[in-house]
Each structure stands twice: as C-alpha cells, then as structure tokens.
Coordinates of C-alpha atoms and ligand atoms in Angstrom, one line a residue:
Chain D
M1 CA 104.6 83.2 108.4
S2 CA 108.0 84.2 107.0
L3 CA 109.2 82.6 103.8
I4 CA 112.5 80.8 104.1
R5 CA 114.4 80.6 100.9
P6 CA 114.2 77.0 99.8
S7 CA 117.8 76.7 98.7
D8 CA 121.0 78.6 99.0
H9 CA 121.4 79.6 95.5
K10 CA 119.8 82.8 94.2
L11 CA 116.8 82.6 91.9
S12 CA 114.9 85.6 90.9
D13 CA 111.9 86.4 93.1
Q14 CA 110.2 88.3 90.3
K15 CA 110.2 85.9 87.5
P16 CA 108.2 82.7 87.6
L17 CA 110.1 79.4 88.3
V18 CA 108.9 77.8 85.1
V19 CA 106.9 79.0 82.2
L20 CA 105.2 76.9 79.5
K21 CA 104.3 78.7 76.3
N22 CA 102.1 76.9 73.8
A23 CA 104.0 73.7 74.7
G24 CA 103.3 70.4 72.9
V25 CA 104.8 66.9 73.1
R26 CA 104.5 64.5 70.2
R27 CA 105.2 60.8 70.3
N28 CA 104.9 58.3 67.5
G29 CA 103.1 60.8 65.3
R30 CA 100.5 61.7 67.9
W31 CA 100.3 64.8 70.0
L32 CA 100.2 63.7 73.6
V33 CA 99.5 67.2 74.7
R34 CA 99.4 70.5 72.8
G35 CA 99.0 74.2 73.3
V36 CA 99.8 74.1 77.1
E37 CA 100.4 77.5 78.7
F38 CA 100.9 78.2 82.4
S39 CA 103.5 79.4 84.8
I40 CA 104.4 78.5 88.4
G41 CA 105.8 81.2 90.7
R42 CA 107.4 80.9 94.1
G43 CA 104.9 79.8 96.7
E44 CA 102.3 79.1 94.0
I45 CA 100.4 75.8 93.7
V46 CA 99.2 74.7 90.2
T47 CA 97.1 71.6 90.0
L48 CA 96.8 69.6 86.8
I49 CA 93.6 67.5 86.4
G50 CA 92.2 65.4 83.6
P51 CA 91.3 61.8 82.7
N52 CA 93.9 59.1 82.4
G53 CA 96.1 59.5 79.4
S54 CA 95.2 63.2 79.1
G55 CA 98.8 64.3 79.1
K56 CA 99.1 65.4 82.8
S57 CA 102.4 63.5 83.4
T58 CA 103.7 64.5 80.0
T59 CA 103.0 68.1 80.8
A60 CA 104.8 67.9 84.2
K61 CA 107.8 66.1 82.6
A62 CA 108.0 68.9 80.0
A63 CA 107.9 71.5 82.7
I64 CA 110.9 70.0 84.5
G65 CA 112.8 69.2 81.4
V66 CA 112.6 65.4 81.4
L67 CA 110.8 65.7 78.1
K68 CA 111.6 68.3 75.5
P69 CA 108.6 70.1 73.9
D70 CA 108.2 69.4 70.2
E71 CA 106.3 72.7 69.8
G72 CA 106.3 75.9 71.8
W73 CA 108.8 76.3 74.6
V74 CA 109.4 75.8 78.3
E75 CA 111.5 78.3 80.3
R76 CA 113.0 77.4 83.6
Q77 CA 115.0 79.7 85.8
P78 CA 118.6 78.8 85.5
G79 CA 119.7 76.7 88.5
L80 CA 116.1 75.7 89.3
K81 CA 116.2 72.9 91.9
V82 CA 113.4 70.4 91.3
G83 CA 112.0 67.8 93.8
Y84 CA 110.1 65.2 91.9
V85 CA 107.7 62.5 93.0
P86 CA 107.0 60.4 89.9
Q87 CA 103.7 58.7 89.3
K88 CA 105.1 55.2 89.0
L89 CA 108.0 54.0 91.0
A90 CA 108.8 50.3 91.0
I91 CA 111.7 49.3 93.2
D92 CA 113.0 45.9 92.4
W93 CA 113.0 43.5 95.4
T94 CA 116.7 42.8 94.8
L95 CA 117.6 46.4 95.7
P96 CA 118.0 46.8 99.5
L97 CA 116.8 50.3 100.2
T98 CA 115.8 51.7 103.5
V99 CA 113.7 54.9 103.8
E100 CA 116.8 56.6 105.2
R101 CA 118.9 55.6 102.2
L102 CA 116.2 56.7 99.9
M103 CA 116.5 60.2 101.2
T104 CA 120.0 60.7 99.8
L105 CA 119.2 59.0 96.5
T106 CA 119.9 62.0 94.3
G107 CA 122.2 64.1 96.5
P108 CA 123.9 64.2 99.9
L109 CA 122.0 65.5 102.9
K110 CA 123.0 66.2 106.5
A111 CA 121.6 63.8 109.1
G112 CA 119.5 66.7 110.5
E113 CA 118.0 67.4 107.2
I114 CA 116.9 63.8 106.8
A115 CA 115.4 63.7 110.3
D116 CA 113.5 66.9 109.6
A117 CA 112.0 65.7 106.4
L118 CA 111.0 62.4 107.9
S119 CA 109.4 64.0 110.9
A120 CA 107.6 66.6 108.8
T121 CA 106.1 63.8 106.8
G122 CA 105.4 61.8 110.0
I123 CA 107.5 58.7 109.1
S124 CA 110.4 59.1 111.5
H125 CA 109.7 55.7 112.9
L126 CA 110.2 54.2 109.5
A127 CA 113.7 55.4 108.8
R128 CA 115.2 52.0 109.0
A129 CA 112.4 50.2 107.2
E130 CA 112.9 48.8 103.7
V131 CA 110.9 50.7 101.1
Q132 CA 109.5 47.5 99.7
H133 CA 107.8 46.8 103.0
L134 CA 105.9 50.1 103.3
S135 CA 102.2 50.5 102.7
G136 CA 101.0 52.7 99.8
G137 CA 100.5 55.7 102.1
E138 CA 103.8 55.3 103.9
F139 CA 105.6 55.0 100.5
Q140 CA 104.1 58.2 99.2
R141 CA 105.1 59.9 102.4
A142 CA 108.7 58.6 102.0
L143 CA 108.8 59.8 98.4
L144 CA 107.5 63.2 99.5
A145 CA 110.0 63.4 102.3
R146 CA 112.8 62.6 99.8
A147 CA 111.7 65.3 97.4
V148 CA 111.2 67.9 100.2
A149 CA 114.5 67.1 102.0
R150 CA 116.5 68.5 99.2
K151 CA 114.8 71.9 99.6
P152 CA 113.7 72.3 96.1
D153 CA 112.5 75.5 94.5
L154 CA 109.8 73.6 92.6
L155 CA 108.1 70.5 93.9
V156 CA 106.5 68.3 91.3
L157 CA 104.1 65.7 92.6
D158 CA 102.5 63.3 90.2
E159 CA 99.5 61.9 91.9
P160 CA 100.9 62.0 95.4
V161 CA 97.7 60.6 97.0
Q162 CA 97.4 57.5 94.9
G163 CA 96.9 54.4 97.0
V164 CA 96.0 56.4 100.0
D165 CA 92.7 56.4 101.8
F166 CA 90.5 59.5 102.2
T167 CA 91.8 60.4 105.6
G168 CA 95.4 59.9 104.4
E169 CA 94.6 62.0 101.4
I170 CA 93.5 64.9 103.5
A171 CA 96.5 64.5 105.7
L172 CA 98.9 64.5 102.7
Y173 CA 97.3 67.6 101.2
D174 CA 97.6 69.4 104.5
L175 CA 101.2 68.3 104.6
I176 CA 101.8 69.6 101.1
K177 CA 100.3 72.9 102.0
S178 CA 102.4 73.2 105.1
I179 CA 105.5 72.4 103.0
R180 CA 104.6 75.3 100.7
N181 CA 104.0 77.6 103.6
R182 CA 107.2 76.7 105.3
T183 CA 109.6 76.7 102.4
G184 CA 107.8 79.0 99.9
C185 CA 108.5 76.6 97.0
G186 CA 106.3 76.4 94.0
I187 CA 104.3 73.2 93.6
L188 CA 103.0 71.5 90.5
L189 CA 100.5 68.9 91.6
I190 CA 98.8 66.2 89.4
S191 CA 95.5 64.8 90.6
H192 CA 93.5 62.0 89.2
D193 CA 90.3 63.5 90.8
L194 CA 88.4 65.6 88.2
H195 CA 86.3 67.6 90.7
M196 CA 88.1 67.8 94.0
V197 CA 91.4 69.6 94.3
M198 CA 93.5 70.9 97.1
A199 CA 91.9 74.0 98.5
A200 CA 95.3 75.8 98.6
T201 CA 95.5 75.5 94.8
D202 CA 96.0 78.8 93.0
T203 CA 95.3 77.6 89.5
V204 CA 93.6 74.5 88.2
I205 CA 94.5 73.4 84.7
C206 CA 92.2 70.8 83.2
L207 CA 93.9 68.8 80.5
N208 CA 92.7 66.4 77.9
S209 CA 95.5 66.4 75.3
H210 CA 95.2 70.2 75.4
V211 CA 93.9 72.7 78.0
C212 CA 90.2 72.2 78.2
C213 CA 89.6 74.8 80.9
R214 CA 91.3 76.5 83.7
G215 CA 90.4 78.4 86.8
T216 CA 90.4 78.5 90.5
P217 CA 88.7 76.1 92.9
Q218 CA 85.7 77.1 95.0
A219 CA 85.7 76.6 98.7
V220 CA 83.7 73.6 99.8
S221 CA 82.3 75.6 102.6
Q222 CA 80.2 77.5 100.1
S223 CA 78.4 74.3 99.2
P224 CA 76.5 72.8 102.0
E225 CA 76.1 69.6 100.1
Y226 CA 79.8 69.0 99.8
L227 CA 80.3 70.2 103.4
K228 CA 78.0 67.4 104.5
L229 CA 79.6 64.9 102.3
F230 CA 83.2 65.5 103.3
G231 CA 83.0 66.8 106.9
S232 CA 84.4 70.1 108.1
R233 CA 88.0 69.0 108.3
A234 CA 88.2 67.8 104.8
A235 CA 86.3 70.9 103.7
K236 CA 89.2 73.1 104.8
T237 CA 91.6 71.0 102.7
L238 CA 89.7 70.2 99.6
A239 CA 87.8 72.4 97.2
V240 CA 85.5 71.9 94.3
Y241 CA 86.5 72.7 90.8
S242 CA 83.8 73.3 88.2
H243 CA 84.7 72.8 84.6
D244 CA 83.9 75.3 81.9
H245 CA 84.4 73.7 78.5
D246 CA 83.7 75.3 75.1
H247 CA 83.9 71.8 73.4
T248 CA 83.2 68.2 74.1
H249 CA 85.5 65.2 73.8
L250 CA 83.7 62.4 72.0
P251 CA 84.2 58.8 73.0
D252 CA 86.2 58.1 69.8
G253 CA 88.8 60.8 70.8
R254 CA 87.5 63.4 68.4
V255 CA 86.4 66.8 69.6
L256 CA 83.0 68.5 69.1
H257 CA 83.4 72.2 69.0
A258 CA 81.1 75.1 69.8
D259 CA 80.4 75.8 66.2
G260 CA 79.2 72.2 65.7
S261 CA 82.2 71.1 63.8
I262 CA 84.1 67.9 64.7
T263 CA 87.8 67.6 64.4
D264 CA 90.4 64.9 65.2
H265 CA 92.4 67.2 67.4
C266 CA 91.8 70.2 69.5
H267 CA 94.2 72.9 70.2
P268 CA 94.0 76.6 70.7
D269 CA 94.8 77.6 67.2
D270 CA 92.5 75.3 65.4
G271 CA 90.0 78.1 64.9
H272 CA 87.1 76.4 66.6
H273 CA 87.5 78.2 69.9
H274 CA 85.8 81.5 70.4
G275 CA 87.7 84.1 72.3
D276 CA 90.4 81.8 73.5
R277 CA 93.8 83.0 72.3
A278 CA 92.4 85.9 70.3
D279 CA 92.3 88.1 73.4
E280 CA 96.0 88.2 74.1
G281 CA 95.4 87.6 77.8
G282 CA 96.4 84.0 77.3
D283 CA 93.3 83.0 79.2
L284 CA 92.0 79.9 77.4
D285 CA 88.6 79.6 79.1
H286 CA 85.6 81.8 78.8
S287 CA 82.4 81.9 80.6
H288 CA 79.3 80.4 79.0
G289 CA 76.0 81.9 79.4
P290 CA 72.5 80.9 78.2
D291 CA 73.0 83.3 75.3
C292 CA 76.5 82.3 74.4
G293 CA 75.0 80.0 71.8
C294 CA 77.7 77.3 72.0
G295 CA 75.1 74.7 73.0
H296 CA 77.2 72.3 74.9
H297 CA 77.6 73.1 78.4
S298 CA 79.4 70.0 79.3
R299 CA 80.5 71.3 82.7
L300 CA 80.6 68.7 85.4
Q301 CA 78.1 66.2 84.1
G302 CA 79.2 66.2 80.5
F303 CA 82.8 65.8 81.6
D304 CA 81.9 63.1 84.0
T305 CA 80.1 60.7 81.7
K306 CA 82.0 61.3 78.5
E307 CA 85.5 61.4 79.8
R308 CA 85.5 59.2 82.9
D309 CA 84.2 56.2 80.9
R310 CA 87.1 56.5 78.6
A311 CA 89.6 56.7 81.4
Chain R
M1 CA 152.5 22.6 96.0
L2 CA 150.6 24.9 93.8
D3 CA 151.8 25.5 90.3
D4 CA 152.6 28.9 88.9
F5 CA 149.7 28.8 86.4
F6 CA 147.3 28.1 89.2
I7 CA 148.5 31.0 91.3
R8 CA 148.2 33.3 88.3
A9 CA 144.6 32.1 87.7
L10 CA 143.8 32.6 91.3
V11 CA 145.2 36.2 91.4
A12 CA 143.4 37.1 88.2
G13 CA 140.2 35.4 89.3
I14 CA 140.1 37.2 92.6
G15 CA 140.8 40.5 90.9
L16 CA 137.9 39.8 88.5
A17 CA 135.5 38.8 91.3
I18 CA 136.2 42.0 93.2
T19 CA 135.5 44.0 90.0
V20 CA 132.3 42.4 89.0
G21 CA 130.6 42.5 92.4
P22 CA 129.2 46.1 92.2
L23 CA 128.5 45.7 88.4
G24 CA 126.6 42.5 89.0
C25 CA 124.4 44.2 91.6
F26 CA 123.4 46.8 89.0
V27 CA 122.7 44.0 86.5
I28 CA 120.2 42.4 88.8
W29 CA 118.7 45.7 90.1
R30 CA 118.2 46.9 86.6
R31 CA 117.0 43.5 85.3
M32 CA 119.7 43.5 82.7
A33 CA 120.8 39.8 83.0
Y34 CA 119.7 39.0 79.4
F35 CA 121.3 42.2 78.2
G36 CA 124.6 41.3 79.8
D37 CA 124.4 37.9 78.3
T38 CA 123.9 39.3 74.8
M39 CA 126.9 41.6 75.2
A40 CA 129.0 38.6 76.5
H41 CA 128.0 36.4 73.5
S42 CA 129.1 39.0 71.1
A43 CA 132.6 38.6 72.6
L44 CA 133.2 35.6 70.3
L45 CA 132.6 37.8 67.3
G46 CA 135.3 40.0 68.9
V47 CA 137.6 37.0 69.2
A48 CA 137.1 36.1 65.5
L49 CA 137.6 39.7 64.3
S50 CA 140.8 39.9 66.4
L51 CA 142.2 36.8 64.7
L52 CA 141.0 37.9 61.2
F53 CA 142.5 41.4 61.4
D54 CA 145.3 40.6 63.8
L55 CA 144.0 43.0 66.4
N56 CA 144.6 42.9 70.2
L57 CA 142.2 40.3 71.5
M58 CA 140.8 42.2 74.5
L59 CA 140.5 45.5 72.6
S60 CA 138.5 43.9 69.8
V61 CA 136.3 42.1 72.3
F62 CA 135.7 45.3 74.2
L63 CA 134.9 47.2 70.9
V64 CA 132.4 44.6 69.7
A65 CA 130.7 44.3 73.1
A66 CA 130.4 48.1 73.4
G67 CA 129.2 48.3 69.8
V68 CA 126.5 45.7 70.4
S69 CA 125.3 47.5 73.6
L70 CA 125.1 50.8 71.7
L71 CA 123.3 49.2 68.8
L72 CA 120.8 47.7 71.3
L73 CA 120.2 51.1 73.0
L74 CA 119.7 52.7 69.6
L75 CA 117.3 50.1 68.2
H76 CA 115.4 50.0 71.4
R77 CA 115.0 53.8 71.4
R78 CA 113.7 53.7 67.9
G79 CA 111.2 51.1 69.1
A80 CA 111.9 48.9 66.1
L81 CA 111.4 45.7 68.1
S82 CA 110.7 44.6 71.6
T83 CA 113.9 44.5 73.7
D84 CA 113.4 40.8 74.3
A85 CA 113.3 39.9 70.6
L86 CA 116.2 42.3 69.9
L87 CA 118.3 40.6 72.6
G88 CA 117.5 37.2 71.4
I89 CA 118.4 38.0 67.8
L90 CA 121.7 39.8 68.6
S91 CA 122.7 37.4 71.3
H92 CA 122.7 34.3 69.3
S93 CA 123.5 35.8 65.9
T94 CA 126.7 37.4 67.1
L95 CA 127.7 34.2 68.8
S96 CA 127.0 32.2 65.7
I97 CA 128.8 34.6 63.4
G98 CA 131.8 34.4 65.7
L99 CA 131.7 30.6 65.6
V100 CA 131.3 30.5 61.8
L101 CA 134.2 32.9 61.3
V102 CA 136.4 31.0 63.6
A103 CA 135.6 27.8 61.7
F104 CA 136.5 29.4 58.4
M105 CA 139.9 30.4 59.7
S106 CA 141.4 27.0 59.3
W107 CA 144.9 28.5 59.4
V108 CA 144.7 29.5 63.1
R109 CA 144.6 27.0 65.9
I110 CA 142.1 28.3 68.5
D111 CA 141.0 26.8 71.7
L112 CA 137.3 27.4 71.3
I113 CA 136.3 25.6 74.5
G114 CA 138.7 27.8 76.4
F115 CA 137.0 31.0 75.0
L116 CA 133.5 29.6 75.7
F117 CA 134.1 28.2 79.2
G118 CA 137.3 29.7 80.5
D119 CA 140.8 28.2 80.7
I120 CA 143.0 28.7 83.7
L121 CA 146.0 27.6 81.8
A122 CA 145.6 30.5 79.5
V123 CA 146.1 33.2 82.2
S124 CA 149.4 34.9 81.7
R125 CA 151.3 37.6 83.7
A126 CA 150.0 40.2 81.2
D127 CA 146.5 39.0 81.8
I128 CA 146.9 39.6 85.5
D129 CA 148.0 43.1 84.9
L130 CA 145.1 43.7 82.6
V131 CA 142.6 42.2 85.0
W132 CA 143.8 44.3 88.0
G133 CA 144.5 47.4 85.9
G134 CA 141.1 47.2 84.2
G135 CA 139.4 46.2 87.5
I136 CA 140.7 49.2 89.4
L137 CA 139.6 51.4 86.5
V138 CA 136.1 49.8 86.6
L139 CA 135.8 50.1 90.4
F140 CA 136.8 53.8 90.4
A141 CA 134.3 54.5 87.6
I142 CA 131.5 52.7 89.4
I143 CA 132.2 54.7 92.6
Y144 CA 132.2 57.9 90.6
L145 CA 129.0 57.0 88.8
W146 CA 127.4 55.4 91.8
R147 CA 124.8 58.1 92.6
P148 CA 123.4 58.7 89.1
L149 CA 123.4 55.0 88.4
L150 CA 121.6 54.1 91.6
A151 CA 119.1 56.9 91.3
S152 CA 118.3 56.0 87.7
T153 CA 117.9 52.4 88.7
V154 CA 115.2 53.5 91.1
N155 CA 113.7 55.8 88.5
H156 CA 115.2 57.2 85.4
E157 CA 113.0 60.3 85.2
L158 CA 113.5 61.1 88.8
A159 CA 117.3 61.1 88.3
E160 CA 116.9 63.2 85.2
A161 CA 114.5 65.7 86.8
E162 CA 117.0 66.2 89.7
G163 CA 119.9 66.9 87.4
L164 CA 121.9 63.6 87.5
Q165 CA 122.2 63.0 83.8
P166 CA 121.2 59.3 83.9
Q167 CA 121.7 58.9 80.2
R168 CA 125.4 59.6 80.5
A169 CA 125.7 57.3 83.5
R170 CA 124.0 54.5 81.5
L171 CA 126.3 54.9 78.6
F172 CA 129.3 54.7 80.8
F173 CA 127.8 51.6 82.5
M174 CA 127.6 49.9 79.1
L175 CA 131.2 50.6 78.4
L176 CA 132.2 49.3 81.8
M177 CA 130.2 46.1 81.1
A178 CA 132.0 45.7 77.8
L179 CA 135.4 46.2 79.6
V180 CA 134.5 43.6 82.2
I181 CA 133.5 41.1 79.5
A182 CA 136.8 41.6 77.7
I183 CA 138.8 41.0 80.9
A184 CA 136.6 38.2 82.2
M185 CA 136.6 36.1 79.0
K186 CA 139.7 34.1 79.7
I187 CA 138.8 33.2 83.2
V188 CA 135.1 32.3 83.2
G189 CA 134.5 32.1 79.4
I190 CA 132.1 34.0 77.2
L191 CA 129.0 31.8 78.0
L192 CA 129.4 32.1 81.7
I193 CA 130.4 35.8 82.3
T194 CA 126.9 36.8 83.3
S195 CA 126.5 34.1 85.9
L196 CA 129.7 35.4 87.6
L197 CA 128.0 38.8 87.6
I198 CA 124.6 37.7 88.8
I199 CA 125.0 34.8 91.2
P200 CA 127.3 36.5 93.8
A201 CA 125.1 39.6 93.7
A202 CA 121.9 37.5 94.3
T203 CA 123.6 35.7 97.1
A204 CA 124.6 39.0 98.7
R205 CA 121.0 40.4 98.7
R206 CA 120.0 38.3 101.7
F207 CA 122.7 39.7 103.9
A208 CA 122.7 43.3 102.7
S209 CA 120.9 46.2 104.3
S210 CA 122.0 48.9 101.8
P211 CA 123.0 49.0 98.1
E212 CA 126.6 49.8 99.1
I213 CA 126.9 46.8 101.5
M214 CA 125.4 44.5 98.8
A215 CA 128.0 45.6 96.3
V216 CA 130.9 44.9 98.7
L217 CA 129.4 41.6 99.8
A218 CA 128.9 40.6 96.1
S219 CA 132.6 41.1 95.6
L220 CA 133.5 39.0 98.6
I221 CA 131.2 36.2 97.7
G222 CA 132.6 36.3 94.2
V223 CA 136.1 35.9 95.6
L224 CA 135.0 32.9 97.6
A225 CA 133.3 31.4 94.5
V226 CA 136.4 32.0 92.3
T227 CA 138.7 30.5 94.9
G228 CA 136.5 27.5 95.5
G229 CA 135.9 27.0 91.8
L230 CA 139.5 27.2 90.8
F231 CA 140.6 24.7 93.4
G232 CA 137.8 22.4 92.2
S233 CA 138.9 22.9 88.6
L234 CA 142.4 21.9 89.5
H235 CA 141.4 19.0 91.6
F236 CA 138.8 17.5 89.2
D237 CA 140.4 18.7 86.0
T238 CA 137.3 20.5 85.0
P239 CA 137.1 23.8 82.9
S240 CA 137.6 26.8 85.2
G241 CA 134.4 28.7 84.2
P242 CA 131.8 26.1 84.9
S243 CA 133.7 25.2 88.1
I244 CA 133.5 28.8 89.3
V245 CA 129.8 29.0 88.5
V246 CA 129.1 25.7 90.3
A247 CA 130.9 27.1 93.4
A248 CA 129.0 30.3 93.2
L249 CA 125.7 28.4 92.9
G250 CA 126.8 26.3 95.9
L251 CA 127.2 29.5 97.9
F252 CA 123.8 30.8 96.7
V253 CA 122.1 27.6 97.8
L254 CA 123.9 27.6 101.1
S255 CA 122.7 31.2 101.7
L256 CA 119.1 30.0 101.2
I257 CA 119.2 27.2 103.7
P258 CA 119.6 28.8 107.1
F259 CA 117.3 31.8 106.3
G260 CA 114.2 30.5 104.7
R261 CA 112.4 33.8 104.9
R262 CA 111.9 34.8 101.3
A263 CA 112.7 32.5 98.4
A264 CA 112.8 34.3 95.1
G265 CA 112.8 38.1 94.6
G266 CA 109.8 39.3 92.6
A267 CA 109.6 43.0 92.0
M268 CA 107.4 44.9 94.3
T269 CA 105.6 47.7 92.6
H270 CA 104.7 50.7 94.6
P271 CA 102.2 51.9 95.0
T272 CA 99.5 49.8 93.5
S273 CA 97.3 51.7 91.1
G274 CA 95.5 54.5 92.9
G275 CA 92.2 54.0 94.6
Q276 CA 89.4 55.7 92.8
H277 CA 86.8 57.5 94.8
Ligands
LIG1 ZN1 89.2 69.6 75.7
LIG2 ZN1 87.7 71.1 82.4
LIG3 ZN1 80.9 78.7 74.4

C-alpha cells in the first residue's frame, strides 16, 4: 500500500516526528513521570501502558507540547500537525454540537473531508446527531473521526477504546491500524489494559511514574491459550505484552530494586538499575535470567497483583 | 408619544443585547456564571475609584473588572484556594469595598440604586455611542476568537494540542467580559449584568442546532427582553435592570412551556469511565 503524505506541508521523512529525552513532569513537588525516553516515527505505533495515575496521559501531553517537561526535553518536528483524542471530554449539555460540527472544531475542512472521515469511522449516519446523544463507542468514533479528518502527522489517542465493548474495541483497533496504513501518520496510543495491546504496535512502553519496561508485543497466535480466549479475529488485532521489570512497585508507592534497596522514587539515574542507561543504547529494559540474581521477576503476575490493586 | 430618554435607552439596550448574546453563550457553555457575577460586582469598586480619582467611569470599571478577572486566573493557577471560595471572597468583598468607599465620599451625590439596578434616565447620547462602538468591537473580537474559544470550551488541551492557543483566547475573553460589564452597567445595573448574559442564552439553547445559531438567537432573544423590559419599566415606573431581567425570565419560561422535552441542562460526560475487562 502506498503511503499518502498526511498533510500538505513538508516534514522530514528521516527524522522522527517527536523525540522525548529523559523527559520528566513535576507537579506540586511530585514527579508525575520521570526519565521517559522514546520517539515516534512516521507510520510508527507506540503504545503506552501502565496502571491508573502512572503518568501515561502526562507523557502524551508532554509529547505534544500541552505540558512542558520540567526535566529533559521533547523535540517535535517544526510544523508537526497533531490530531488529539483526549481521555476525558465532557461537553456541557448547553452546547448544541452535532457530530458534523464537531469535525471542524479546531480547523476548517471541506465537506468531502468530513464525509470521508465519518465513513472511515463508520458513523456517516450520525452526522446530524448531537454528540450528547451518542453512546460511548459512537462518541469515541466521532472523536477519532475528528482527529483523523484534519490529516495529522501524529495521532495521539488517550484510551480510545474506553467505554467500548470487546467487539467494539477490536473494531476500533482495526480502524486505527487502517488509518495508519492509509495515511502513514505516527500514532501514540494510550491503553488502560496492561497485557493486551494492539498487534500493530511497534513499541510498547510500560509506565509507572517512570519507564518500567519496554518491548514489542507477541502475536497471540503463538499462544494457543489466548487464541482460544479471544477467537481468531481478535487474535489478529490484539497481541500479548509480557512485562520485564528489574524492580517492584510496593503498595505504598515506594520502589524495591534489584539490589534489595527501597527508594521513594525510581528513575533511570538512581543507580539501582543494572545495565539500564549505562549501555548507551538507551534501552531501559534488560532480560532477566535465573542467574541474573535480581530475585524479583515480577513479570505478569507481580505486576498484576501489586499494581492493579493500586489502580 | 415616547420620550427622548426612552428612545435613547431602547437604542442602547438593543445594542447591548446584541453584544452580550454570543458572550452569554460562552458564559453558560464554560460554566462561568459565577465568575461573570464576580467580575460584575467588582464594577462598583470601579465606580468608587472613578469618583475618588476623577477618572472616566467606564474606563475605571473596565480596568477593575479586568484586574479582578486576571487576579482570579492567577490565584486559581497557583491553586491557593478553590475557585468557588475565591469567587465568593472576591465577589462580595469588591462589592462591599465599593459600597463603603462610596459611603465615605459624602461630597459626591451618587445614585447608588441606578448603578446597582440600572437607570434608563441615565442613558445619554455619549452612552449610546459607547454601547454601539464597544459592542461592535466586542462582536468582531468574538467572531475572530470564535474557533479557539469554542474549541477550548469543548476541551482546553485539545485546543492547545492542535495549535489554537486557548490561553490567549481566554485572556481576550476576560477582557471582552470586562468591557461588556463596563458598558452594560448603566442599563441593567451591576447586580443584574450576568442575568442579561445568561437568561437569553439559556432560552436560545432549546431552539439552536449549532453553537453559531445559539449565539445569534441569544442576541435576538436579548433584544426582545430589553424591549419588553424597558416598556414595562416605563409603564410601571420600575427600575430598568430588574424589568429587563423579568422580561427575559418570562421569555425563558415561555420557551419551556410548548416544548416540555428536557427541563434543566445537566452536563453529560462522555464517555463514562472505561469498562475494565
Ligand atoms: Zn517501575
Ligand atoms: Zn512493565
Ligand atoms: Zn534483573
């Protein structure tokens, strides 16, 4: 499939759309997130996962310039056009807003562009409906259509499948993938699910006030158990992500490190992480083995019980 | 026969109603009624300062109202107090300081009731020029700021992410509010300015299918309310401000009767917190 340039202006094809380097955001004397490093290139999908309050939205907002990092830096290509679907969007009942009018909220569009975006998201029939009357899934589609219609270079989707049932979730992920394939835009996706991500994801970044681990998802088809659980259609869309942590987040918010020490915070430079930023590759994770001696293979189970309860 | 003063009040009132329509819509969409009220109450402090330092009345009202709104934004951003408490403190303290100052100035004769509730007798030719001149300025500014204001009303961060500079739009919006308060003071009075902003806009909601239509309808309904209110004020010898508000309320109630579909507007939050699975 040929990649159509998402917008008229010229952005470099070589450089990433956005780069975060050791980025941290601090509020009221507390680091919401710290030491975040990643980049998103054209056509690339990066998924942020982590428990509630782990700094996923903060990280996304820093990436698109809504929040300024208090540490490190964020580099965006000049003229980068962003399409944003925020996590929470409350539209007061007193505001009369149809789906069609929502499309041109932040910029003018041609009638054909609106129609294309609505039909791509499967809500052409809702063009005249007031947004306050839509169901959760319809509203997410309308928000997605709005963000896509402006032909962004970078699409930022903060929990786009919230309030959507499982079938709807699969359909939305398929839609997001087809948008990427058709327009070649970069996508930063935030998911509330710690273990299932979009199969088309290139990089998964697991956050809990810092980058806990990162990697690529594994196809569900390799795991007969998941295949049975989700069915073959979902298996094409979703993938499993296995965590690989060199530390554990305790229920009180402190962090237990590989060397047995406990600290209030955890970030790459705190000296408790072995082999993270020392090897200048910037790769924060490392693979554990039985002989690695860190003694806390939290992986899926550990993450589940300790961090989900807190969420 | 209508007297000259009444024609003047009518012309000024209609100009004002057209001006405040779109602004009033933003006040209710953004849930800023209390905020607007606080700014309006500070106008009396502006009146007192204008008398004390012999400044132009509208200018000093504008400056005080703008100053109060900036102070509110600043305090709110620093998270010193909840917005609600801040508004309550500023709203009534500026009003009271104004009243106390005016009471101290025994050497000036001032029609306090006129400032608080509006006085059609007080509308001069110069006031008409100011209302229409200021009104046209406000309308052009609102049209120019429409997209960023509307987008940030839906979601501030969305507007920011997509390059609309909502912060700047909000600052200008505050200044426009201060300007409207300065020009509305004589006609509806300090205590009732916000109701002229809110009631026609709320009435328009029922008949509007888009934000733009609602803004235009709010202006038209405002014109009806001002006209009806001023005639009532003349006929029953009541203060102009309350008469206009009563007329506006009448229209609002009328708009409810034939269409009993939805009574009050609660905010609908979309989407409800995501389903866990
Ligand atoms: Zn961690
Ligand atoms: Zn992880
Ligand atoms: Zn280890």
